Coordinates of C-alpha atoms in Angstrom, one line a residue:
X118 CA 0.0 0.0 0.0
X119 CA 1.5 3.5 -1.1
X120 CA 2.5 4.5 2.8
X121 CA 0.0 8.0 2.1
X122 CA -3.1 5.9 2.4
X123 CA -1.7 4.9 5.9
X124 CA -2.2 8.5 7.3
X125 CA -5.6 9.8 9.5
X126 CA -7.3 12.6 8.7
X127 CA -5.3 15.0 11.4
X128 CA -1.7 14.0 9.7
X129 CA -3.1 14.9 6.3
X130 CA -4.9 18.0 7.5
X131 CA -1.3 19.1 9.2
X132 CA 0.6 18.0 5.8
X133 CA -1.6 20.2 3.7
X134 CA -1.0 23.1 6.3
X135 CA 2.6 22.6 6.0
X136 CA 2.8 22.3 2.4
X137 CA 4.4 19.1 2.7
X138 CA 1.3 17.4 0.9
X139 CA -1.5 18.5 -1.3
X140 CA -4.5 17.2 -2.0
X141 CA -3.7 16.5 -5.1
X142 CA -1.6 14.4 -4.6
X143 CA -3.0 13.0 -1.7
X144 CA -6.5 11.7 -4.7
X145 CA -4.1 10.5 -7.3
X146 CA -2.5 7.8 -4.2
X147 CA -6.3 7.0 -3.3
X148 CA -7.4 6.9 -7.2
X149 CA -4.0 4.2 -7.4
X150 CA -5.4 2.2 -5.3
X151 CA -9.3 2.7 -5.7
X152 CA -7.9 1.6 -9.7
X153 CA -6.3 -1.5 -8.2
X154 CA -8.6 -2.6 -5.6
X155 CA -12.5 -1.7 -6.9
X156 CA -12.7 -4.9 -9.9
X157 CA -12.4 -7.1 -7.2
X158 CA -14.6 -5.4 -4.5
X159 CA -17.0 -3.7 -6.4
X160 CA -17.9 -1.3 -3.9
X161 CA -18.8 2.2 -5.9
X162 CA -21.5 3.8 -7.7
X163 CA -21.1 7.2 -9.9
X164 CA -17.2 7.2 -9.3
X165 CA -16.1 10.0 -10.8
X166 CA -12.3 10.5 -10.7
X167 CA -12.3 13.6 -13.0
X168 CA -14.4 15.3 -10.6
X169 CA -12.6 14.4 -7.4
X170 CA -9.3 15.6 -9.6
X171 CA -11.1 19.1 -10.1
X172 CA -12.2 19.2 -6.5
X173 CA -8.9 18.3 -4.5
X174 CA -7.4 21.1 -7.3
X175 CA -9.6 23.8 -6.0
X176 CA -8.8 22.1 -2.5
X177 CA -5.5 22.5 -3.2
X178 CA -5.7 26.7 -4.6
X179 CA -7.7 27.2 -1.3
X180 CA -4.5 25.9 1.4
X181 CA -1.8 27.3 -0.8
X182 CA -3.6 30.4 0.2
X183 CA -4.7 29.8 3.7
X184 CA -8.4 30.1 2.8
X185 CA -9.7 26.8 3.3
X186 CA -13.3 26.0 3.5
X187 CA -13.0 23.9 6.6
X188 CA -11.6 21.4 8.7
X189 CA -12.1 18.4 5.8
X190 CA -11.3 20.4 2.8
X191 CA -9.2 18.3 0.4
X192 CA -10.3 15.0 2.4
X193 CA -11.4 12.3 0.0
X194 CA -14.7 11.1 1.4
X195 CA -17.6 8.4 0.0
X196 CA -21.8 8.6 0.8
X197 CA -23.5 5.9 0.7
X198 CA -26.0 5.6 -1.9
X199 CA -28.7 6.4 0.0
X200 CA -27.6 10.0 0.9
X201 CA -29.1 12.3 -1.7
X202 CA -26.6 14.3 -3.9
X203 CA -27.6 17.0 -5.9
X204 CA -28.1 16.5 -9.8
X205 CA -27.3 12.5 -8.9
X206 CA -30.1 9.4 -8.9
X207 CA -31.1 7.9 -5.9
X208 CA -31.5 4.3 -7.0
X209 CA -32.2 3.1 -3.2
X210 CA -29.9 0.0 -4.6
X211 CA -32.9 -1.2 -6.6
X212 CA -33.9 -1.9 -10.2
X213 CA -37.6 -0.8 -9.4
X214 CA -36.5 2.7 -9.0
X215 CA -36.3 5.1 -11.6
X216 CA -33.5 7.3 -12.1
X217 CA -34.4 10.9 -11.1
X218 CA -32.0 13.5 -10.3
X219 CA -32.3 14.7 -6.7
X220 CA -33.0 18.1 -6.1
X221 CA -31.1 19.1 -3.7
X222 CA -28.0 17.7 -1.4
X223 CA -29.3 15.5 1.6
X224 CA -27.8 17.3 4.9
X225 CA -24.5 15.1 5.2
X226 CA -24.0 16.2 1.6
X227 CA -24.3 19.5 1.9
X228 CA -22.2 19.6 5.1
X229 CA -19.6 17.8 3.3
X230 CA -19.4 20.4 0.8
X231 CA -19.7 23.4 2.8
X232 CA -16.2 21.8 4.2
X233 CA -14.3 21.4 1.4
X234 CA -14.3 17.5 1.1
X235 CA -13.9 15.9 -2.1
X236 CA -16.9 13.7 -2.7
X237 CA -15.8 11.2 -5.6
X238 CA -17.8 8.5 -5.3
X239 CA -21.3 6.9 -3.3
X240 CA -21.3 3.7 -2.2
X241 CA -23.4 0.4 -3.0
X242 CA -26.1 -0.8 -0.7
X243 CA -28.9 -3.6 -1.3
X244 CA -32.3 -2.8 -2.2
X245 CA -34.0 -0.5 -0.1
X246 CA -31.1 -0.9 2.4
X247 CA -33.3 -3.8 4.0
X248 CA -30.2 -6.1 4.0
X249 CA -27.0 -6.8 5.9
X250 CA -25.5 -7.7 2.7
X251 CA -23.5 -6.7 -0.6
X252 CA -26.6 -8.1 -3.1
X253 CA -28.3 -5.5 -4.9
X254 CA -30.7 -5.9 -8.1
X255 CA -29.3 -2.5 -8.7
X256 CA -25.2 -2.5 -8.0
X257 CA -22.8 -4.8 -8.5
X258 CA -22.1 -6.9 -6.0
X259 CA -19.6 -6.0 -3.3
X260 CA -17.3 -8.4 -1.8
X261 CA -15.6 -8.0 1.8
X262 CA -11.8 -6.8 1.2
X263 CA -10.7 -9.5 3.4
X264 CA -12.2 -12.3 1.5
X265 CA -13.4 -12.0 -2.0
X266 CA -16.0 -14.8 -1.3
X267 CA -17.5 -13.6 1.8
X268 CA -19.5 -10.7 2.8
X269 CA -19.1 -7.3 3.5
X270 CA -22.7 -6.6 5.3
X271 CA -24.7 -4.6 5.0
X272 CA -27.0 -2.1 4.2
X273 CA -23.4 0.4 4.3
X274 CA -22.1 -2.1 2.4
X275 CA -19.9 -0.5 -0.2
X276 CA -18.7 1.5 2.5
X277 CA -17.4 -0.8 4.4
X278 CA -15.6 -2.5 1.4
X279 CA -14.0 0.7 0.4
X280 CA -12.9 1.6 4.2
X281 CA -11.2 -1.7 4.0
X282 CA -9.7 -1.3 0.8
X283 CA -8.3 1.9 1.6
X284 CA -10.2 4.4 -0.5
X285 CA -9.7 7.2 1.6
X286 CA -9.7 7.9 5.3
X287 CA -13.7 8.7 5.7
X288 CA -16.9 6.5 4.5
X289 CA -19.9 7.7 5.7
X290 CA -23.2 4.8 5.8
X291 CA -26.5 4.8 7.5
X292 CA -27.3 3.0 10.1
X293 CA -31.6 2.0 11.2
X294 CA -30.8 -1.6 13.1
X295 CA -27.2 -1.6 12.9
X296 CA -26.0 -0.9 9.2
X297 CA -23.1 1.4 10.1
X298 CA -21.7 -1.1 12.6
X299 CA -22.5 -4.8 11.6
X300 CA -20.6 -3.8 8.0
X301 CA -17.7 -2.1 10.4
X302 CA -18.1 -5.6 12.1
X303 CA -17.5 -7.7 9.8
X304 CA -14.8 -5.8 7.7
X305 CA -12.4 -4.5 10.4
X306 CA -13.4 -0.9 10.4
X307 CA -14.3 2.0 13.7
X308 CA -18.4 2.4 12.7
X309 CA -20.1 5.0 14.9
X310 CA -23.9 5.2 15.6
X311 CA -24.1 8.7 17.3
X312 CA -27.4 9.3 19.0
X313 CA -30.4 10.0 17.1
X314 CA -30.1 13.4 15.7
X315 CA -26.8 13.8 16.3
X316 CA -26.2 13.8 12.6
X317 CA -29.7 15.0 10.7
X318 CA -30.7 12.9 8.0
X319 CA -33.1 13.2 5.3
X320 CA -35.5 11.7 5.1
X321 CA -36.0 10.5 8.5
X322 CA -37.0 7.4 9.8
X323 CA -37.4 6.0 13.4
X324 CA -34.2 4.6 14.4
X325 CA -32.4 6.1 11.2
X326 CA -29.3 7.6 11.7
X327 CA -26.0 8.2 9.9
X328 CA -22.6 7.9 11.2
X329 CA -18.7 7.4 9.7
X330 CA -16.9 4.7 8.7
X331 CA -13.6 4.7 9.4
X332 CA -9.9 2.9 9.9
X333 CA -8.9 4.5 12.7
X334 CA -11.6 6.0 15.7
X335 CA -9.6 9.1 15.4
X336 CA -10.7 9.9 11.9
X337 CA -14.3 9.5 12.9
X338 CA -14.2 11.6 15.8
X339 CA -12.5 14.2 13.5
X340 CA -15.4 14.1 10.7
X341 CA -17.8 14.5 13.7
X342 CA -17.6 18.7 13.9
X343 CA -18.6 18.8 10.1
X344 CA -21.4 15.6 9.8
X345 CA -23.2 16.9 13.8
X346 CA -24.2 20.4 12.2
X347 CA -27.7 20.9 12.7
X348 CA -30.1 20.8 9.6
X349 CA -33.7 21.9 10.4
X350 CA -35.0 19.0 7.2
X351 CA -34.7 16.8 10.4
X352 CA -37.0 17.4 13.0
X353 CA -35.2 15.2 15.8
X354 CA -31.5 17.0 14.7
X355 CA -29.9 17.9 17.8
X356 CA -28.9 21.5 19.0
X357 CA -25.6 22.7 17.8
X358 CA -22.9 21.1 20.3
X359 CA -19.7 22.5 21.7
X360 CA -18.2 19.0 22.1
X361 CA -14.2 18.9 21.2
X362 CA -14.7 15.7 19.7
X363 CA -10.7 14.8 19.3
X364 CA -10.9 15.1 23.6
X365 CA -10.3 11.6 24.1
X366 CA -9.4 11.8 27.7
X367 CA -11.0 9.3 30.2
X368 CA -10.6 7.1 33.0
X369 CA -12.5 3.6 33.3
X370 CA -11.1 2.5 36.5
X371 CA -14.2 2.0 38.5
X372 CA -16.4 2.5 35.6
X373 CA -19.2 0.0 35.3
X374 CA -19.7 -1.9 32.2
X375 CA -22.2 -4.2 31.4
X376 CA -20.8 -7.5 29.3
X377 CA -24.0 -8.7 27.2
X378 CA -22.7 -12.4 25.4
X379 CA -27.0 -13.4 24.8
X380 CA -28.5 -10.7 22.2
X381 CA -32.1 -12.7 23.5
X382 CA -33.0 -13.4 20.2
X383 CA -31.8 -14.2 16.9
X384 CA -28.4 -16.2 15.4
X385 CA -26.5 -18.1 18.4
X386 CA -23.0 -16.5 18.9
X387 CA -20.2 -17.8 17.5
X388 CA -17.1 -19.5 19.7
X389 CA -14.9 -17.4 18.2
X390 CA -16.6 -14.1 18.4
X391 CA -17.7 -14.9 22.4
X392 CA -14.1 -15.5 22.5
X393 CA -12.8 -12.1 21.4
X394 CA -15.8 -10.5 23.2
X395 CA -14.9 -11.9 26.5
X396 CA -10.9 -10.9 25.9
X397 CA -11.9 -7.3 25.2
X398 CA -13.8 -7.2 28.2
X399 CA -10.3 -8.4 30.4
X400 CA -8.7 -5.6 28.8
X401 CA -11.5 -3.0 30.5
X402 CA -11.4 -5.2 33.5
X403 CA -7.5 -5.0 33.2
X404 CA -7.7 -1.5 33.1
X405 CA -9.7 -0.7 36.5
X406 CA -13.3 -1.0 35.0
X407 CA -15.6 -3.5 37.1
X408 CA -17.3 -6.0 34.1
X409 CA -20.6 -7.6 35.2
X410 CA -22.8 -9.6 33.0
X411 CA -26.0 -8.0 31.9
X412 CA -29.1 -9.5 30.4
X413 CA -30.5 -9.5 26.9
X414 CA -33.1 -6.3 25.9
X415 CA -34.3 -7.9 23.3
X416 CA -37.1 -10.5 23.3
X417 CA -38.5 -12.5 20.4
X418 CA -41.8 -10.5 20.6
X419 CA -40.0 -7.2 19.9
X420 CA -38.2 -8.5 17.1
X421 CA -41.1 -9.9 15.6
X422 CA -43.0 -6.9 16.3
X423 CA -40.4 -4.9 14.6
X424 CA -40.7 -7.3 11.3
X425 CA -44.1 -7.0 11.0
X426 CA -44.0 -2.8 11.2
X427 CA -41.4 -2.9 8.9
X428 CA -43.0 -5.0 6.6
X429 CA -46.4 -3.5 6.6
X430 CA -44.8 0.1 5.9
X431 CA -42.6 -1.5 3.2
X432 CA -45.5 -3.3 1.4
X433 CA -47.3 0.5 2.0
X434 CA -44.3 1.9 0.1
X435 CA -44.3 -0.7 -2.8
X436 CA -47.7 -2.3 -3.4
X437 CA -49.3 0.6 -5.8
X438 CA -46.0 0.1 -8.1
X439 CA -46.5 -1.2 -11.2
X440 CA -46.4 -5.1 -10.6
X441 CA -43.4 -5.5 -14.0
X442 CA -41.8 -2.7 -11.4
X443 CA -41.9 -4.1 -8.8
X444 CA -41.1 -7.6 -9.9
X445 CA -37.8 -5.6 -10.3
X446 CA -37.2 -5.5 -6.6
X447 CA -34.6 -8.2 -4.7
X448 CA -36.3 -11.4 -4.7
X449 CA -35.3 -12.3 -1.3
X450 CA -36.6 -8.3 -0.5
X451 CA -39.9 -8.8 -2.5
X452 CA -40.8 -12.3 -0.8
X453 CA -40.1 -10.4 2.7
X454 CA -42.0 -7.5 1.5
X455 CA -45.4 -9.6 0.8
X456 CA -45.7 -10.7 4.2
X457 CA -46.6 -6.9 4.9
X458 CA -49.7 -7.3 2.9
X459 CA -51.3 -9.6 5.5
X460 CA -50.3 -7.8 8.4
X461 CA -53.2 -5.4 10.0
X462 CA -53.5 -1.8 10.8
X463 CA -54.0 -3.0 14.2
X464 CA -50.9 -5.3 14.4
X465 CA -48.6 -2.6 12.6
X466 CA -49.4 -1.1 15.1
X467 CA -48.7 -3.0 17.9
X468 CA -45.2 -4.1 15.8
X469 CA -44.1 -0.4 16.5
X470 CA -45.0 -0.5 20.0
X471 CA -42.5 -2.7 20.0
X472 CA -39.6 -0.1 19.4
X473 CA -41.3 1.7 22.8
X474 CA -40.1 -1.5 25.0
X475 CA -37.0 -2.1 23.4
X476 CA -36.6 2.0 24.7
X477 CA -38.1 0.8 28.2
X478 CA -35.5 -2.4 28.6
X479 CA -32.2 -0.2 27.1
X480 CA -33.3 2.6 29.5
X481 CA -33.7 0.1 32.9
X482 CA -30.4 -1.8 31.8
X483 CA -28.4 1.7 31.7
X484 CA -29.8 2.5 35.3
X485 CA -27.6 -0.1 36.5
X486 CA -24.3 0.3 34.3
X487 CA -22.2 3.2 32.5
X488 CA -22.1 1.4 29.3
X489 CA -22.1 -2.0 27.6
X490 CA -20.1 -3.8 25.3
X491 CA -21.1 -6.9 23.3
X492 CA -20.5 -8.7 20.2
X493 CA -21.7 -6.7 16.9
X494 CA -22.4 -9.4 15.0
X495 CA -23.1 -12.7 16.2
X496 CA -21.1 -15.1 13.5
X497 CA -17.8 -14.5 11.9
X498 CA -18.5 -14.4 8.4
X499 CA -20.7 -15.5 5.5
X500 CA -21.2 -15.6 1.5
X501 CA -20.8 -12.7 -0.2
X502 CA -24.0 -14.4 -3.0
X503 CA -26.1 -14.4 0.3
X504 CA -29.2 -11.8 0.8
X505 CA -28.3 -12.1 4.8
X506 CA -26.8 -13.8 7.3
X507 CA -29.6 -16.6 7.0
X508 CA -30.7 -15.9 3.6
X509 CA -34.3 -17.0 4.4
X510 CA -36.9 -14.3 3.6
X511 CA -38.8 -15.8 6.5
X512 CA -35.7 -14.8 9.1
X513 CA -34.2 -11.3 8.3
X514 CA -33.2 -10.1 11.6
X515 CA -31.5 -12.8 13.2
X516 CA -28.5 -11.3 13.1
X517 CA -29.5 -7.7 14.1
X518 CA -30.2 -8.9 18.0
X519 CA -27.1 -7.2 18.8
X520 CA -27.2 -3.5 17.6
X521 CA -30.8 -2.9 16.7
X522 CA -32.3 -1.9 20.3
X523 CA -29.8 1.0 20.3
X524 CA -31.6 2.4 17.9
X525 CA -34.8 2.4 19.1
X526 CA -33.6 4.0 22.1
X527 CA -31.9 6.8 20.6
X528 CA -28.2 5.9 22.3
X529 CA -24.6 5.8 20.5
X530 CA -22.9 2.9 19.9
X531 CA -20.1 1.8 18.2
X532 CA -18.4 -1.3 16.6
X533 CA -14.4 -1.6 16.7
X534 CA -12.3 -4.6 16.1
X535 CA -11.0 -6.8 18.8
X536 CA -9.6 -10.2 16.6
X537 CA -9.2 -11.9 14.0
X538 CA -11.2 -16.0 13.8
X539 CA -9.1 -18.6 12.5
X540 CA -10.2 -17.5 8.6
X541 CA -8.7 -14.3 9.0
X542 CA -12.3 -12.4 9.4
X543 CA -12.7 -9.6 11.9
X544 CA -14.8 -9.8 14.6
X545 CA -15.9 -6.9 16.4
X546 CA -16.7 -5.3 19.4
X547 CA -19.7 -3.3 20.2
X548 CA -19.7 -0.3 22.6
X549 CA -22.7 1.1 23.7
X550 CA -23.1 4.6 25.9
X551 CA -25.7 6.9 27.1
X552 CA -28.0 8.6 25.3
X553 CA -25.9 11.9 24.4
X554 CA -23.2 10.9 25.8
X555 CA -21.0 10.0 22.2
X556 CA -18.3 11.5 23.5
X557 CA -18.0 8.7 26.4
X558 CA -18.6 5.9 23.4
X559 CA -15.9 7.6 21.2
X560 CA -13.4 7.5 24.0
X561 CA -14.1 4.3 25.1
X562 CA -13.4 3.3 21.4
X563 CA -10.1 4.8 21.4
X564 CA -8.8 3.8 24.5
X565 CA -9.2 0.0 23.4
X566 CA -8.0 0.8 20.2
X567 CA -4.8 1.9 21.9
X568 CA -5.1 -1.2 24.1
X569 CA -5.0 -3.3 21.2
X570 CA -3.0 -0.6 18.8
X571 CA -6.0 -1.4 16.2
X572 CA -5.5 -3.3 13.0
X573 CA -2.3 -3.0 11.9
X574 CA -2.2 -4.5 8.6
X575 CA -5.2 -3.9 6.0
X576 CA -6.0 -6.2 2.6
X577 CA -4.5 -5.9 -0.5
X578 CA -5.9 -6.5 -4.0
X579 CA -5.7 -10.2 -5.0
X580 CA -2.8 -10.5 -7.8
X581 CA -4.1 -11.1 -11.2

């Protein structure tokens, strides 16, 4: 790897100041290596290196004269698909969807560009963004970095792919039941959830929020100041915040964290990932925190609830397409979908309700401990041809036991790596905080990335 890609955010940001680097040059090393690296992942959509050439030039006029546009002007940076981009389609990562321009940036966009970044590229996601998984009727499919035949996850999934393969420093996914940080799970990446409205989105969703994907913690914390503008398009965006988010400054002796190994529900977890799950937690024990187990907050009846309000409001959004369209859709997405059409008014309702008690059991569990770590995902790996961890329409969620409640309940959470399994997959770690409290999750995150000193060697393209 051409040693440039190894640098955070704050190194290049200091080069650039110092006229040691430009970002110029800093594109044309990630453009090497998106050129290498994206046949085999397949992780892009509208990659446009002219562009990104044009912007880190202007990037580059603006330092040479000390009139930047902010603190991520000349940073290369991806959006996943599903963040609108002016003048740009919105394909949803769907064949049923018709190409229309968008109007108008989506707020991440638009902070992004008020900064200076250099946008080249969106990234892929499955149809809808209703999977953990690489499969799309619409995109290519995108493998995980780390082994061409397995998964990346999903719904960020070309995010996570091009983190991995070293596009650039900053990916930015979305995230509704844990699709910034099972993707970040399973390919080796930092993937922050910040708490709802922290980062406004649009549209919003209940539970939808947005957050970084990133190598290093640092670099997300850094993209923080730019993506936690407020944006009045989303009504639960968050006041403006005078957080130094680079303050990574804490002290877990005595600090109570709750270990959860039992999600409650779903996939069992694998030996390997319990494994690395239970090491992490000796290395907050080893430095001064006191570890106690902690039940599940998830119950079957919440994630079924939760399945059946998804589907009905899916089968709401699809069923008036025309039916050549919307024989279009995912297979595995359409068979799910149908289910909605039989669910009541009455029982949609109720499904919802559901998102209220996983808010109750989060909120009781954090009266008793000062965060919680657990596994993100509960198995180490699986195909990249599969729709999701199961690949049974029937069983979509099985895998989301994990990291969904968190987002009913509005808290931050994040997923970092703490191993390797015997197949040379990552596994991560999921930390969890208070609700508001991202700064506590973000130094938690860093402090066992410096316990660990992070992943220290990334993948390379496969030789031809």
């Amino acid at each position: 790897m051409n040693d440039l890609l190894k640098l955070t955010i704050r190194e290049l940001v200091d080069l650039y100041a110092a006229k040691k680097l430009s970002p110029s040059e800093y594109w044309l090393a990630v453009e090497d290596r998106i050129d290498a690296f994206e046949p085999q992942v397949q992780a892009l959509y509208l990659y446009d290196p002219e562009s990104a050439r044009a912007q880190a030039t202007a990037s580059t006029a603006r330092w040479m004269k000390g009139e930047t546009l902010g603190h991520l002007d000349g940073i290369p940076v991806t959006l996943k698909e599903l963040i609108a981009t002016r003048g740009q389609p919105v394909p949803l990562g769907t064949a049923a969807v018709d190409l229309v321009p968008a109007a108008e940036d989506a707020p991440i966009a638009a902070r992004m560009r008020e900064d200076g970044a250099v946008i080249f590229a969106k990234t892929t996601c499955p149809d809808y963004g209703m999977l953990s998984s690489g499969l799309s009727s619409f995109h290519h499919l995108s493998r995980n970095p780390w082994d061409l035949t397995q998964n990346p996850g999903g719904s960020s999934a070309g995010a996570s792919a091009a983190g991995a393969a070293s596009f650039g420093p900053l990916h930015i996914g979305t995230d509704i039941g844990g699709s910034v940080r099972l993707p970040a799970g399973w390919t080796g990446l930092f993937g922050f959830k910040p708490s709802q409205g922290r980062i406004p989105v649009d549209p919003y969703y209940v539970g939808r929020c947005a957050g970084p994907m990133t190598r290093m913690v640092e670099d997300a914390a850094f993209s923080m100041a730019t993506l936690s503008r407020p944006d009045w398009r989303d009504g639960t965006s968050l006041p403006p915040s005078a957080f130094d988010w680079l303050d990574f400054d804490v002290d877990v002796k005595g600090m109570k964290i709750g270990l959860m190994l039992d999600a409650g529900v779903g996939l069992p977890v694998d030996g390997e990932v319990r494994d690395a799950v239970i090491a992490a937690a000796r290395r907050f024990e080893d430095a001064g925190a006191v570890v106690v187990p902690v039940e599940p907050v998830m119950t079957r009846a919440m994630l079924d609830g939760l399945d059946n309000f998804w589907r009905a409001r899916f089968w709401g959004d699809i069923e008036k397409m025309p039916e050549a369209r919307r024989a279009l859709i995912l297979p595995y997405i359409h068979e799910w979908a149908k289910g909605g059409a039989e669910v009541s008014g009455v029982d949609a309702v109720r499904g919802f309700n559901q998102t209220i008690e996983m808010r109750k059991t989060c909120g009781r569990l954090f009266t008793r401990v000062d965060a919680v770590i657990s596994p993100t995902n509960p198995i180490v790996s699986y195909p990249a041809e599969w729709a999701s961890p199961t690949n049974d329409p029937a069983l979509p969620f099985e895998h989301i036991g994990f990291t969904v409640p968190w987002n009913m309940s509005e808290q931050p959470a994040s997923s970092i790596n703490c191993g390797f399994s015997k197949s040379g997959m990552p596994i991560g770690l999921q930390i969890v905080g208070p609700r508001f409290d991202d700064l506590l999750v973000l130094r938690l995150s860093r402090a066992f990335e410096q316990w660990t000193g992070g992943v220290g060697r990334w993948p390379e393209p496969q030789a031809a």
